[in-house]
Coordinates of C-alpha atoms in Angstrom, one line a residue:
M1 CA -0.3 -0.1 0.2
V2 CA 1.7 3.2 -0.9
K3 CA 1.6 6.5 1.5
R4 CA -0.2 9.5 1.0
K5 CA 2.0 12.6 1.8
G6 CA 1.2 14.0 5.1
S7 CA -0.3 10.6 6.1
E8 CA 2.2 10.2 8.6
L9 CA 1.3 13.5 10.4
I10 CA -2.1 12.1 10.4
E11 CA -1.6 9.1 12.2
R12 CA 0.4 10.6 14.5
L13 CA -2.6 13.1 15.7
T14 CA -3.7 12.0 19.3
G15 CA -7.3 11.8 19.9
Q16 CA -8.1 15.5 21.3
E17 CA -6.0 16.4 17.6
A18 CA -7.8 14.8 15.7
K19 CA -11.3 16.0 16.9
A20 CA -9.9 19.5 16.2
V21 CA -8.7 18.7 12.6
I22 CA -12.3 17.1 12.0
S23 CA -13.8 20.2 13.7
R24 CA -12.2 22.8 11.4
L25 CA -12.6 20.8 8.1
V26 CA -16.8 20.3 9.3
A27 CA -16.8 24.0 9.8
D28 CA -14.9 24.6 6.6
R29 CA -17.0 22.7 5.0
P30 CA -21.1 22.2 4.6
E31 CA -21.3 19.2 3.5
L32 CA -18.7 17.2 4.9
P33 CA -21.0 16.7 8.6
A34 CA -23.2 13.8 6.4
R35 CA -19.9 12.5 5.5
V36 CA -17.7 12.6 8.3
E37 CA -20.8 11.2 10.4
E38 CA -21.0 7.9 8.4
A39 CA -16.9 7.5 8.4
A40 CA -17.9 8.2 12.6
R41 CA -20.3 5.3 12.5
A42 CA -18.7 2.9 10.6
V43 CA -15.8 3.1 12.8
L44 CA -17.6 2.1 15.7
A45 CA -19.1 -0.7 14.2
D46 CA -16.3 -2.0 13.1
L47 CA -15.5 -4.4 16.5
T48 CA -17.6 -7.4 16.9
F49 CA -18.3 -8.6 20.8
E50 CA -16.1 -11.6 20.5
E51 CA -13.3 -9.1 19.9
I52 CA -14.3 -6.6 22.9
A53 CA -14.5 -9.9 24.6
D54 CA -11.1 -10.4 24.3
D55 CA -10.1 -7.3 25.2
V56 CA -12.2 -7.5 28.7
E57 CA -10.3 -10.5 29.1
D58 CA -7.0 -8.6 28.7
A59 CA -7.7 -5.9 30.8
M60 CA -8.2 -8.2 33.3
R61 CA -5.5 -10.7 33.0
S62 CA -3.0 -8.0 32.8
L63 CA -3.6 -7.1 36.7
D64 CA -0.5 -8.8 38.2
L65 CA 0.2 -8.9 42.2
D66 CA 2.2 -5.6 41.5
D67 CA -0.9 -3.7 40.7
L68 CA -2.2 -5.5 44.1
N69 CA 0.6 -4.6 46.0
A70 CA 0.9 -1.1 44.9
C71 CA -2.9 -0.1 45.7
A72 CA -3.3 -2.2 49.2
G73 CA -2.1 -1.8 52.5
R74 CA -1.5 1.4 54.7
H75 CA -2.3 4.7 52.5
R76 CA -2.7 8.2 53.7
G77 CA -6.4 8.1 53.6
G78 CA -6.2 4.7 55.2
Y79 CA -6.1 1.1 55.0
T80 CA -7.4 -0.5 51.9
S81 CA -7.4 -4.8 52.0
P82 CA -6.0 -6.9 49.4
D83 CA -9.4 -7.9 48.7
E84 CA -10.7 -4.5 48.4
A85 CA -7.7 -3.4 46.1
A86 CA -8.3 -6.3 43.6
L87 CA -12.0 -5.6 43.3
Q88 CA -11.1 -1.8 42.8
L89 CA -8.7 -3.2 40.2
I90 CA -10.6 -4.9 38.3
E91 CA -13.6 -2.8 38.3
E92 CA -11.1 -0.2 37.0
A93 CA -10.2 -1.9 34.0
V94 CA -13.2 -3.0 32.8
E95 CA -14.7 0.5 33.1
P96 CA -14.0 1.7 30.1
F97 CA -15.5 -0.4 28.3
L98 CA -18.9 0.5 30.3
D99 CA -17.8 4.1 29.3
D100 CA -18.2 3.1 25.4
M101 CA -21.0 1.3 25.8
T102 CA -22.8 4.2 27.9
R103 CA -21.6 6.6 25.4
R104 CA -22.8 4.7 22.7
I105 CA -26.3 4.8 24.2
E106 CA -25.8 8.5 24.7
L107 CA -25.2 8.5 20.8
G108 CA -28.1 7.0 19.6
D109 CA -25.9 3.8 18.6
E110 CA -28.3 1.3 20.7
S111 CA -26.6 -1.5 18.2
G112 CA -23.2 -0.4 18.6
A113 CA -23.9 0.1 23.1
L114 CA -25.3 -3.8 22.1
G115 CA -22.2 -5.1 20.8
V116 CA -20.4 -3.7 23.6
C117 CA -22.7 -5.1 25.9
K118 CA -22.5 -8.5 24.6
G119 CA -18.6 -8.1 24.7
I120 CA -18.5 -7.2 28.1
L121 CA -20.2 -9.9 29.3
L122 CA -18.6 -12.7 27.4
G123 CA -15.7 -11.3 28.8
L124 CA -16.9 -11.8 32.3
Y125 CA -18.2 -15.0 31.5
R126 CA -14.8 -16.4 30.0
M127 CA -13.1 -14.9 33.7
R128 CA -15.2 -16.9 35.9
D129 CA -13.2 -19.7 36.1
K130 CA -10.2 -18.3 35.4
M131 CA -10.4 -16.5 37.9
R132 CA -9.7 -19.1 40.4
G133 CA -5.9 -19.7 41.3
H134 CA -5.0 -17.0 39.7
D135 CA -2.8 -14.9 42.3
F136 CA -4.1 -11.6 41.7
L137 CA -8.2 -12.2 40.4
Q138 CA -8.8 -15.3 42.6
R139 CA -9.4 -12.1 45.5
A140 CA -12.7 -11.2 43.5
E141 CA -13.9 -14.5 42.1
D142 CA -17.2 -13.4 42.1
F143 CA -16.4 -10.3 40.3
P144 CA -17.7 -11.7 36.9
N145 CA -21.0 -12.9 38.0
D146 CA -22.0 -10.1 40.0
H147 CA -20.7 -7.3 38.0
A148 CA -22.3 -8.8 34.7
R149 CA -26.0 -7.8 36.4
W150 CA -24.6 -4.4 36.9
V151 CA -23.8 -4.2 32.9
V152 CA -27.1 -5.9 32.4
R153 CA -28.5 -3.0 34.4
L154 CA -26.9 -0.3 32.2
W155 CA -28.1 -1.8 28.9
T156 CA -31.3 -2.0 30.1
G157 CA -31.9 1.6 31.4
G158 CA -32.8 0.7 35.0
A159 CA -28.9 0.9 36.6
D160 CA -28.7 2.0 40.5
P161 CA -25.7 4.5 41.3
R162 CA -23.5 1.6 41.8
P163 CA -22.9 -1.8 41.3
G164 CA -24.2 -4.1 43.6
E165 CA -27.3 -2.3 44.8
R166 CA -30.7 -3.5 44.4
G167 CA -33.4 -1.3 43.6
R168 CA -36.2 -0.7 40.6
V169 CA -35.2 -1.6 36.8
T170 CA -37.1 0.8 34.5
S171 CA -36.6 -1.5 31.7
R172 CA -36.0 0.3 28.3
R173 CA -33.6 -2.5 26.6
V174 CA -33.8 -6.1 26.9
L175 CA -30.8 -8.6 25.7
P176 CA -31.3 -10.8 23.5
R177 CA -32.4 -14.5 25.0
E178 CA -30.6 -16.0 21.9
F179 CA -27.3 -14.1 22.7
V180 CA -27.7 -15.7 26.2
E181 CA -28.4 -19.2 25.0
R182 CA -25.8 -19.3 22.9
H183 CA -22.9 -17.3 24.6
I184 CA -23.4 -17.4 28.3
P185 CA -25.9 -20.1 29.1
E186 CA -25.1 -20.2 32.9
W187 CA -26.4 -16.7 32.8
I188 CA -29.6 -17.3 31.3
D189 CA -31.7 -14.8 33.5
L190 CA -29.8 -12.2 32.7
A191 CA -31.8 -12.2 29.5
Q192 CA -35.1 -11.8 31.2
P193 CA -36.0 -8.1 31.4
D194 CA -35.9 -7.7 34.8
A195 CA -32.4 -9.0 35.5

């Protein structure tokens, strides 16, 4: 493939710089907004839920005892137990995926948001048995099961302010039963509107 002149500069732009360039181009050319939005939707649709699941697994597996030791123990604010630190670090590893799902919902990209939701759930499902016996992850081995419910609550639009809280769910969206049966069958109850 032949590189076009200037493409190296474009490839090296940060996210903020690329956003500023797009904003300038769109402001200068009234015909561009529709094309830019079309291209943006295509980029958002590129990842499959299986790829997202792989990324969720990688994010969780990348945590190690060094991360745990840096977070656990005595700190200025008090004491953080190793189990509490492990849970916090795993939540932080998964949080960008939840943020992406929420962002897509806010953009009206419900199909993309569902894909991210499925990817997070599949990644968590795959990690269920891998948590046991892992020096770091076993400290929060209930995380995949517990967090899956939180993910579904976010997707359905009935999430409480924090994971683990119970409350009334007012669902707008439903997790497709076919996906649950095929990919995360032991979590079949998540396909129900009141999951």
